Amino acid sequence: MSEKLEQLKERLGEVSDLQHAASVLGWDQQVNMPPMGNEARGQQLATLSKIAQEKFTSDEVGRLIEDLKQELAGADPNSDEAALIHVTARDYDKAKRVPPEFIEEQAIVSSKAFEAWLEARSKSDFSIFQPHLEKVVELVQRYVSFFPPADHPYDTLLDDYEPGMKTADVKAIFDGLRPKQVKLIKSIAKSKQVRDDFLYKKYNEKKLVEFGEKVISQFGYDWNRGRQDKAAHPFETTFSVNDVRITTRYEEDAPLATLFSTMHESGHAMYEQGINPAYERTPLSGGTSLAVHESQSRMWENLVGRSLPFWEHFYPELKKLFPAQLDGVSLKTFYKAINKVEPSLIRVNADEATYNLHIMLRLELEIGMVDGTVAVRDLPEIWNAKMDDYLGIVPPDDARGVLQDIHWSGGSIGYFSTYALGNLISAQVWEKVRKDIKDLDDQIRKGDFSALLGWLRTNIHQHGHKYEPQVLVEKVTGSRIKPEPYLRYLTNKYNEIYGL
Amino acid sequence: MSEKLEQLKERLGEVSDLQHAASVLGWDQQVNMPPMGNEARGQQLATLSKIAQEKFTSDEVGRLIEDLKQELAGADPNSDEAALIHVTARDYDKAKRVPPEFIEEQAIVSSKAFEAWLEARSKSDFSIFQPHLEKVVELVQRYVSFFPPADHPYDTLLDDYEPGMKTADVKAIFDGLRPKQVKLIKSIAKSKQVRDDFLYKKYNEKKLVEFGEKVISQFGYDWNRGRQDKAAHPFETTFSVNDVRITTRYEEDAPLATLFSTMHESGHAMYEQGINPAYERTPLSGGTSLAVHESQSRMWENLVGRSLPFWEHFYPELKKLFPAQLDGVSLKTFYKAINKVEPSLIRVNADEATYNLHIMLRLELEIGMVDGTVAVRDLPEIWNAKMDDYLGIVPPDDARGVLQDIHWSGGSIGYFSTYALGNLISAQVWEKVRKDIKDLDDQIRKGDFSALLGWLRTNIHQHGHKYEPQVLVEKVTGSRIKPEPYLRYLTNKYNEIYGL
């Protein structure tokens, strides 16, 4: 390794250490922190993030990147070293464009917007949130202005989550999907409905959590390099490739959601546990993009965890644990229940068939806010009209409508589409997995996930943040992200369940 | 506040945030971290400590200190502002004297010495540790050489833990104590022994831990600003005045030790919870010194927690929780058992009467190592001879002798005396408390600790790190640290228990 590369890696290592330290503090805040600890913790996190930013955007890092670009000019662009310089240069350029004062201003505006959002949601009064969201949008537009003009201003935002991806690509994908997904939901609505009352009985929390832990152990989540704790919101967080943690919560109203949430987070975590250890403490660690990350969590949650072969293996055990709750419920009935389709108001509770429509609605509004064609004050009205169009239901109040998500209050505009793209990628990759592992269903039926996890490790996980998402997806599946596999998956599944 | 003071506080605040972040990472390492997480965590901690050190010793901090010294030249030296500059200047001067390369070398030597110590202890073979300890001592001597010559080279080390304290002071205090404490132990040994078999029965861990938590809640430990977890070693750690945590362990061989350990750690924690919040994020936060800190933990553990009035209140409840274990054990018998004196080999298991002798032995060896009058290779022999002199027992092997403590392997020389000084201060402060709160015993008998905690808050806790330990002790008790109150306390207590 050249001396300059070593110097750069040392500096990047420090930045990574600071970011991971912040992740530990953030995890502790969600999992352990006593109520009064919040103020000091906020200050500590702000300091860590400020120093990490200062260290990363130092002139020395800039010089090293420039020198190494020249040094590696003739190298294979797919080599780890060339990729490291490419990715680091891209992140550096972005970071340098945003003035520190802007970041501070954004932190203050977001913090106030978050408070206002909490109040607005609890009172179901959009007017409380509106002026704050207007400021958030203004800041987002200012953020975009720091970058060279793109085809669409939303491109700049999207690029932060999905490097290389364009608004036009996402629109094209979703335009191909939306009418067919709406049609599918309508024909399901006309079919005979499935029974799922037994999912909403009381289930013992401890037993359910232990069952979930057994399942993800069998998936291949490595407890020597992770742990699960309780938190108000389920999430995955990474402190190093050897310390990847998840959280769960017990949902009183829908106890089995706990189980699917654990599978979901384990998908994120197994991804992180599978990244090439040589990328540690560099910008090549972490997943490819949010969408690719979500493809892994969704795959384990849905394509595996809501499949019939999976439950052929695990249902007898679940039934033994909860004989009263599942008395007289056959495997088929259970399987149909956990795949029930029902248009609903709240995104996070949506089923597989309707979920993407919640996302498309948000994406359209975001694009409009950013390019100025949608005014913040009109959001509630447009929201409700689109809900009616896509899902055939209208929120009775804004708390269950435009005010339901936290994202905008924190300035996260550009994030939502990654959820839907993750669903698409999961199905697209799944078709390839099934080609490569012919007896996958049989293996799952035996509770054996080793070939599947091995395949994902080799084809996706190990590459970390090295490739852009479209490049990786094309490398793995032979084509860029497209809606057809997901649509095929949904259609096949629901044809069978609903006898369409 | 002057502009420069504001600037200095901002910089000190960043350093404090980094140190507290490191404390969170350290706590997590002991309490939660999965086994494989260690290597990355070590790197993260090293980065945080390096950056904190760099930020603290920056030229800008030096300039601000100098300017503020002049600005505050005429100010009351007991004002918080003057104290802040004084303490910061002292710490800055110390930090600047130690080259960063030395700190790195010390980290490497300690890390190897720690591994060697683990092996040496498990094989009870001092020769494995000896060459490493020789290097540790050499580094400690080099460390001393960075500072201006003192009356004794050990002064420099002691000053890091007990600012302003001299080796001669500590020696004088201990010389006044040792012969009398040895005599006391000998006369106890000749008396009728007390019964304590029931302390070593099986006690349910959960019930015991909950009882401990109830006790410290009653003391005044604030759970809104803290929590207790299980760890391999009990400790207290501070992330802010509003987040002060403790850990405990269940000791299979001596279950009730769990309880006394919880009281001990709560003493440290209540100290930290009681420091003036205005000192947050400055070098005035944290306790006065290790010895004053230990005086608080020892006070709650021993002067409160092993007193008869305390158990008059709590024994009925303990007996209700453990009726089988304590069947036929009267309050008096229980009280005597938890105060049993028995010379033993291991410091951490020593009772109140013998504990200080373990410390004095170590202090004498440390002073000898530092000034060159004791060779590392001779340690085992001298250790055993002194054990025989002071306690009348000789370790059968070095694992239970010179190899029992972790401290020297980490380069912590100068630390041990703070334990014994803490005991002395606790008794000296206690005499003053009893003068000020006439009916203290009655209050304790009722389980009411509010006046006691209030007194400690006002007289000790709130001052944080503002004063030197001798200054604080004199301010509180009217005289500097002295051995008589502790000796009076021991003599009274054991006269009664052993009928001397």
Short mmCIF file of C-alpha atoms in Angstrom, two decimals, chain A residues 39-373:
data_model
loop_
_atom_site.label_atom_id
_atom_site.label_comp_id
_atom_site.label_asym_id
_atom_site.label_seq_id
_atom_site.Cartn_x
_atom_site.Cartn_y
_atom_site.Cartn_z
CA GLU A 39 -29.77 16.95 26.82
CA ALA A 40 -26.16 15.99 27.48
CA ARG A 41 -26.43 13.14 25.00
CA GLY A 42 -27.60 15.53 22.29
CA GLN A 43 -24.58 17.71 22.94
CA GLN A 44 -22.20 14.75 22.86
CA LEU A 45 -23.66 13.56 19.56
CA ALA A 46 -23.43 17.05 18.07
CA THR A 47 -19.76 17.28 19.08
CA LEU A 48 -18.91 13.87 17.60
CA SER A 49 -20.63 14.67 14.35
CA LYS A 50 -19.03 18.11 14.12
CA ILE A 51 -15.51 16.73 14.67
CA ALA A 52 -16.09 13.86 12.24
CA GLN A 53 -17.22 16.37 9.62
CA GLU A 54 -14.23 18.66 10.29
CA LYS A 55 -11.80 15.77 10.07
CA PHE A 56 -13.34 14.41 6.89
CA THR A 57 -13.44 17.75 5.08
CA SER A 58 -9.92 18.79 6.11
CA ASP A 59 -7.66 20.14 3.37
CA GLU A 60 -5.24 17.31 4.04
CA VAL A 61 -7.86 14.69 3.15
CA GLY A 62 -8.57 16.69 -0.01
CA ARG A 63 -4.89 16.74 -0.99
CA LEU A 64 -4.47 13.03 -0.34
CA ILE A 65 -7.51 12.25 -2.50
CA GLU A 66 -6.15 14.36 -5.37
CA ASP A 67 -2.70 12.78 -5.13
CA LEU A 68 -4.15 9.29 -4.97
CA LYS A 69 -6.43 9.92 -7.94
CA GLN A 70 -3.29 10.56 -9.98
CA GLU A 71 -1.40 7.69 -8.42
CA LEU A 72 -4.22 5.28 -9.26
CA ALA A 73 -5.06 6.75 -12.68
CA GLY A 74 -4.04 3.57 -14.51
CA ALA A 75 -5.42 1.10 -11.96
CA ASP A 76 -8.37 -1.21 -12.54
CA PRO A 77 -11.41 0.94 -11.65
CA ASN A 78 -13.01 -2.11 -10.06
CA SER A 79 -10.10 -2.66 -7.69
CA ASP A 80 -10.84 -1.98 -4.03
CA GLU A 81 -8.24 0.77 -3.96
CA ALA A 82 -9.66 2.61 -6.96
CA ALA A 83 -13.19 2.20 -5.58
CA LEU A 84 -12.08 3.56 -2.21
CA ILE A 85 -10.67 6.69 -3.80
CA HIS A 86 -13.68 7.09 -6.08
CA VAL A 87 -16.24 6.76 -3.28
CA THR A 88 -14.20 8.89 -0.88
CA ALA A 89 -13.76 11.62 -3.50
CA ARG A 90 -17.50 11.60 -4.21
CA ASP A 91 -18.38 11.89 -0.50
CA TYR A 92 -15.67 14.51 0.04
CA ASP A 93 -16.92 16.65 -2.81
CA LYS A 94 -20.45 16.51 -1.43
CA ALA A 95 -19.36 17.29 2.12
CA LYS A 96 -17.23 20.25 1.01
CA ARG A 97 -20.14 21.85 -0.83
CA VAL A 98 -22.27 22.17 2.29
CA PRO A 99 -21.16 25.00 4.60
CA PRO A 100 -20.93 24.08 8.31
CA GLU A 101 -23.22 27.00 9.18
CA PHE A 102 -25.87 25.47 6.94
CA ILE A 103 -25.62 22.16 8.80
CA GLU A 104 -26.03 23.99 12.10
CA GLU A 105 -29.02 25.94 10.81
CA GLN A 106 -30.58 22.73 9.51
CA ALA A 107 -30.11 21.04 12.88
CA ILE A 108 -31.91 23.89 14.64
CA VAL A 109 -34.75 24.07 12.10
CA SER A 110 -35.22 20.28 12.20
CA SER A 111 -35.25 20.17 15.94
CA LYS A 112 -38.04 22.79 16.05
CA ALA A 113 -39.88 21.13 13.18
CA PHE A 114 -39.75 17.82 15.03
CA GLU A 115 -41.32 19.37 18.14
CA ALA A 116 -43.99 21.03 16.01
CA TRP A 117 -44.68 17.78 14.15
CA LEU A 118 -45.17 15.92 17.44
CA GLU A 119 -47.68 18.52 18.57
CA ALA A 120 -49.40 18.72 15.17
CA ARG A 121 -49.78 14.97 15.00
CA SER A 122 -51.14 14.66 18.51
CA LYS A 123 -53.69 17.42 17.80
CA SER A 124 -54.18 16.32 14.19
CA ASP A 125 -53.64 19.92 13.15
CA PHE A 126 -51.50 20.39 10.05
CA SER A 127 -51.42 24.18 10.49
CA ILE A 128 -49.06 23.75 13.47
CA PHE A 129 -46.56 21.89 11.30
CA GLN A 130 -47.02 23.86 8.09
CA PRO A 131 -44.72 26.88 8.71
CA HIS A 132 -41.98 24.54 9.96
CA LEU A 133 -42.27 22.26 6.98
CA GLU A 134 -42.09 25.29 4.72
CA LYS A 135 -38.77 26.20 6.31
CA VAL A 136 -37.57 22.61 5.95
CA VAL A 137 -38.42 22.64 2.26
CA GLU A 138 -36.71 26.00 1.82
CA LEU A 139 -33.56 24.58 3.42
CA VAL A 140 -33.74 21.49 1.24
CA GLN A 141 -33.95 23.73 -1.82
CA ARG A 142 -30.97 25.71 -0.53
CA TYR A 143 -29.10 22.43 -0.03
CA VAL A 144 -29.79 21.49 -3.65
CA SER A 145 -28.44 24.89 -4.75
CA PHE A 146 -24.99 24.02 -3.38
CA PHE A 147 -24.66 21.36 -6.09
CA PRO A 148 -24.30 21.63 -9.88
CA PRO A 149 -27.66 21.75 -11.64
CA ALA A 150 -29.10 18.29 -12.33
CA ASP A 151 -31.86 17.15 -14.69
CA HIS A 152 -34.21 17.57 -11.75
CA PRO A 153 -33.48 19.22 -8.39
CA TYR A 154 -34.73 16.06 -6.64
CA ASP A 155 -31.80 14.16 -8.24
CA THR A 156 -29.41 15.78 -5.79
CA LEU A 157 -31.39 14.55 -2.81
CA LEU A 158 -31.92 11.07 -4.17
CA ASP A 159 -28.22 10.77 -4.90
CA ASP A 160 -27.43 11.03 -1.17
CA TYR A 161 -29.35 7.81 -0.53
CA GLU A 162 -29.02 6.08 -3.92
CA PRO A 163 -25.77 7.19 -5.52
CA GLY A 164 -26.10 7.54 -9.27
CA MET A 165 -29.87 7.19 -9.35
CA LYS A 166 -32.02 9.79 -11.15
CA THR A 167 -35.53 11.03 -10.43
CA ALA A 168 -36.50 10.12 -14.00
CA ASP A 169 -35.39 6.48 -13.40
CA VAL A 170 -37.43 6.20 -10.25
CA LYS A 171 -40.45 7.82 -11.86
CA ALA A 172 -40.24 5.46 -14.84
CA ILE A 173 -40.02 2.42 -12.57
CA PHE A 174 -42.95 3.52 -10.44
CA ASP A 175 -45.05 4.60 -13.43
CA GLY A 176 -44.66 1.05 -14.74
CA LEU A 177 -45.74 -0.36 -11.44
CA ARG A 178 -48.52 1.83 -10.11
CA PRO A 179 -51.45 1.10 -12.43
CA LYS A 180 -50.84 -2.65 -12.23
CA GLN A 181 -50.50 -2.62 -8.46
CA VAL A 182 -53.68 -0.56 -8.10
CA LYS A 183 -55.48 -3.04 -10.36
CA LEU A 184 -54.22 -5.98 -8.34
CA ILE A 185 -55.44 -4.45 -5.08
CA LYS A 186 -58.86 -3.75 -6.59
CA SER A 187 -59.27 -7.31 -7.75
CA ILE A 188 -58.20 -8.58 -4.32
CA ALA A 189 -60.78 -6.30 -2.72
CA LYS A 190 -63.47 -7.99 -4.78
CA SER A 191 -62.40 -11.51 -3.71
CA LYS A 192 -63.38 -13.56 -0.72
CA GLN A 193 -61.55 -12.15 2.31
CA VAL A 194 -59.19 -14.18 4.49
CA ARG A 195 -59.57 -14.72 8.21
CA ASP A 196 -56.90 -13.30 10.57
CA ASP A 197 -58.61 -12.73 13.94
CA PHE A 198 -56.16 -15.09 15.69
CA LEU A 199 -53.25 -12.76 14.90
CA TYR A 200 -54.69 -10.19 17.27
CA LYS A 201 -55.09 -12.34 20.35
CA LYS A 202 -52.73 -11.99 23.31
CA TYR A 203 -49.35 -13.66 22.79
CA ASN A 204 -46.74 -13.95 25.54
CA GLU A 205 -44.04 -11.41 24.76
CA LYS A 206 -41.08 -13.39 26.09
CA LYS A 207 -41.99 -16.53 24.19
CA LEU A 208 -42.55 -14.59 21.00
CA VAL A 209 -39.23 -12.75 21.26
CA GLU A 210 -37.40 -16.01 21.95
CA PHE A 211 -39.07 -17.64 18.97
CA GLY A 212 -37.96 -14.71 16.81
CA GLU A 213 -34.42 -15.08 18.08
CA LYS A 214 -34.48 -18.76 17.27
CA VAL A 215 -35.64 -18.01 13.74
CA ILE A 216 -32.93 -15.45 13.03
CA SER A 217 -30.28 -17.69 14.57
CA GLN A 218 -31.33 -20.26 12.01
CA PHE A 219 -31.16 -17.59 9.28
CA GLY A 220 -27.53 -17.08 10.24
CA TYR A 221 -27.54 -13.90 12.33
CA ASP A 222 -24.32 -14.17 14.34
CA TRP A 223 -24.88 -13.51 18.04
CA ASN A 224 -21.15 -13.45 18.71
CA ARG A 225 -21.18 -10.29 16.65
CA GLY A 226 -24.50 -8.84 17.70
CA ARG A 227 -27.37 -8.68 20.15
CA GLN A 228 -31.06 -7.79 20.30
CA ASP A 229 -32.62 -5.37 22.77
CA LYS A 230 -35.97 -3.74 23.30
CA ALA A 231 -36.51 -0.19 22.08
CA ALA A 232 -39.44 2.08 21.23
CA HIS A 233 -38.69 1.58 17.52
CA PRO A 234 -37.09 -1.44 15.87
CA PHE A 235 -33.82 -0.63 14.11
CA GLU A 236 -30.44 -2.06 13.14
CA THR A 237 -27.17 -0.30 13.98
CA THR A 238 -23.54 -1.07 13.22
CA PHE A 239 -20.52 -0.38 15.41
CA SER A 240 -18.17 -2.58 13.37
CA VAL A 241 -18.52 -5.67 11.19
CA ASN A 242 -18.16 -7.56 14.47
CA ASP A 243 -20.80 -5.66 16.43
CA VAL A 244 -24.09 -5.32 14.57
CA ARG A 245 -27.13 -4.93 16.81
CA ILE A 246 -30.86 -4.94 16.35
CA THR A 247 -33.79 -3.84 18.46
CA THR A 248 -37.38 -4.98 18.67
CA ARG A 249 -40.58 -3.95 20.35
CA TYR A 250 -43.63 -5.92 21.38
CA GLU A 251 -46.67 -4.60 19.62
CA GLU A 252 -49.66 -5.07 21.90
CA ASP A 253 -52.17 -4.53 19.08
CA ALA A 254 -50.49 -6.88 16.63
CA PRO A 255 -48.21 -9.23 18.55
CA LEU A 256 -46.96 -11.18 15.55
CA ALA A 257 -45.64 -7.98 14.00
CA THR A 258 -42.83 -8.38 16.54
CA LEU A 259 -41.72 -11.50 14.73
CA PHE A 260 -41.72 -10.01 11.23
CA SER A 261 -39.94 -6.93 12.53
CA THR A 262 -37.18 -9.11 14.02
CA MET A 263 -36.77 -10.91 10.71
CA HIS A 264 -36.66 -7.55 8.93
CA GLU A 265 -33.95 -6.12 11.18
CA SER A 266 -31.96 -9.35 11.01
CA GLY A 267 -31.89 -8.90 7.23
CA HIS A 268 -30.22 -5.52 7.66
CA ALA A 269 -27.90 -6.95 10.27
CA MET A 270 -26.80 -10.02 8.29
CA TYR A 271 -25.96 -7.67 5.43
CA GLU A 272 -23.70 -5.62 7.69
CA GLN A 273 -22.16 -8.74 9.23
CA GLY A 274 -21.32 -9.97 5.74
CA ILE A 275 -19.39 -6.98 4.43
CA ASN A 276 -15.75 -7.53 3.53
CA PRO A 277 -13.80 -6.93 6.77
CA ALA A 278 -11.06 -5.27 4.70
CA TYR A 279 -13.46 -2.34 4.22
CA GLU A 280 -13.62 -1.64 7.95
CA ARG A 281 -12.99 1.98 8.95
CA THR A 282 -13.30 3.19 5.34
CA PRO A 283 -16.19 4.66 3.32
CA LEU A 284 -16.51 1.26 1.57
CA SER A 285 -18.05 -0.23 4.72
CA GLY A 286 -21.82 -0.15 5.19
CA GLY A 287 -24.31 -1.24 2.55
CA THR A 288 -24.49 -0.26 -1.11
CA SER A 289 -27.42 2.11 -0.59
CA LEU A 290 -30.57 2.39 1.47
CA ALA A 291 -32.59 0.61 -1.22
CA VAL A 292 -30.21 -2.32 -1.45
CA HIS A 293 -30.17 -2.47 2.35
CA GLU A 294 -33.96 -2.51 2.38
CA SER A 295 -33.96 -5.27 -0.25
CA GLN A 296 -32.17 -7.49 2.26
CA SER A 297 -34.46 -6.73 5.19
CA ARG A 298 -37.54 -7.15 3.01
CA MET A 299 -36.26 -10.39 1.56
CA TRP A 300 -35.91 -12.06 4.95
CA GLU A 301 -39.12 -10.55 6.24
CA ASN A 302 -41.33 -11.17 3.21
CA LEU A 303 -39.88 -13.44 0.54
CA VAL A 304 -38.62 -15.82 3.20
CA GLY A 305 -40.63 -14.98 6.32
CA ARG A 306 -44.07 -14.76 4.72
CA SER A 307 -43.58 -17.73 2.40
CA LEU A 308 -45.35 -21.06 2.65
CA PRO A 309 -42.15 -23.20 2.79
CA PHE A 310 -40.89 -21.13 5.73
CA TRP A 311 -44.05 -21.76 7.70
CA GLU A 312 -44.15 -25.43 6.72
CA HIS A 313 -40.99 -25.61 8.80
CA PHE A 314 -41.80 -23.20 11.62
CA TYR A 315 -45.57 -23.34 12.04
CA PRO A 316 -45.67 -26.56 14.08
CA GLU A 317 -43.24 -24.98 16.52
CA LEU A 318 -45.20 -21.73 16.75
CA LYS A 319 -48.38 -23.70 17.29
CA LYS A 320 -46.75 -25.67 20.09
CA LEU A 321 -45.75 -22.39 21.76
CA PHE A 322 -49.23 -20.87 21.38
CA PRO A 323 -51.71 -23.74 21.33
CA ALA A 324 -54.65 -21.68 22.58
CA GLN A 325 -54.17 -18.75 20.23
CA LEU A 326 -53.73 -20.97 17.17
CA ASP A 327 -56.25 -23.64 18.11
CA GLY A 328 -57.94 -24.90 14.95
CA VAL A 329 -55.84 -22.65 12.71
CA SER A 330 -54.38 -24.68 9.86
CA LEU A 331 -51.04 -23.87 8.24
CA LYS A 332 -52.86 -22.62 5.15
CA THR A 333 -55.16 -20.37 7.17
CA PHE A 334 -52.19 -18.98 9.08
CA TYR A 335 -50.24 -18.40 5.88
CA LYS A 336 -53.14 -16.54 4.29
CA ALA A 337 -53.66 -14.43 7.41
CA ILE A 338 -50.08 -13.16 7.54
CA ASN A 339 -50.41 -12.22 3.86
CA LYS A 340 -53.78 -10.55 4.09
CA VAL A 341 -54.20 -7.53 1.82
CA GLU A 342 -56.22 -4.62 3.10
CA PRO A 343 -55.82 -0.99 2.09
CA SER A 344 -55.05 0.93 5.27
CA LEU A 345 -54.16 4.43 6.33
CA ILE A 346 -50.80 3.94 7.97
CA ARG A 347 -47.71 3.14 5.90
CA VAL A 348 -45.80 1.20 8.55
CA ASN A 349 -48.72 -1.17 9.01
CA ALA A 350 -49.31 -1.70 5.28
CA ASP A 351 -49.16 -5.15 3.73
CA GLU A 352 -46.87 -6.13 0.87
CA ALA A 353 -49.39 -5.38 -1.86
CA THR A 354 -50.34 -1.89 -0.73
CA TYR A 355 -47.06 -0.71 0.79
CA ASN A 356 -45.52 0.64 -2.40
CA LEU A 357 -48.53 2.82 -3.10
CA HIS A 358 -47.99 4.62 0.19
CA ILE A 359 -44.46 5.29 -0.99
CA MET A 360 -45.38 6.48 -4.46
CA LEU A 361 -47.81 8.98 -2.99
CA ARG A 362 -45.04 10.40 -0.78
CA LEU A 363 -42.52 10.45 -3.60
CA GLU A 364 -44.85 12.44 -5.83
CA LEU A 365 -45.44 14.97 -3.08
CA GLU A 366 -41.71 15.25 -2.32
CA ILE A 367 -40.81 15.85 -5.94
CA GLY A 368 -43.51 18.50 -6.13
CA MET A 369 -42.32 20.24 -2.95
CA VAL A 370 -38.75 20.32 -4.16
CA ASP A 371 -39.48 21.63 -7.66
CA GLY A 372 -42.14 24.01 -6.37
CA THR A 373 -45.17 22.49 -8.10
#
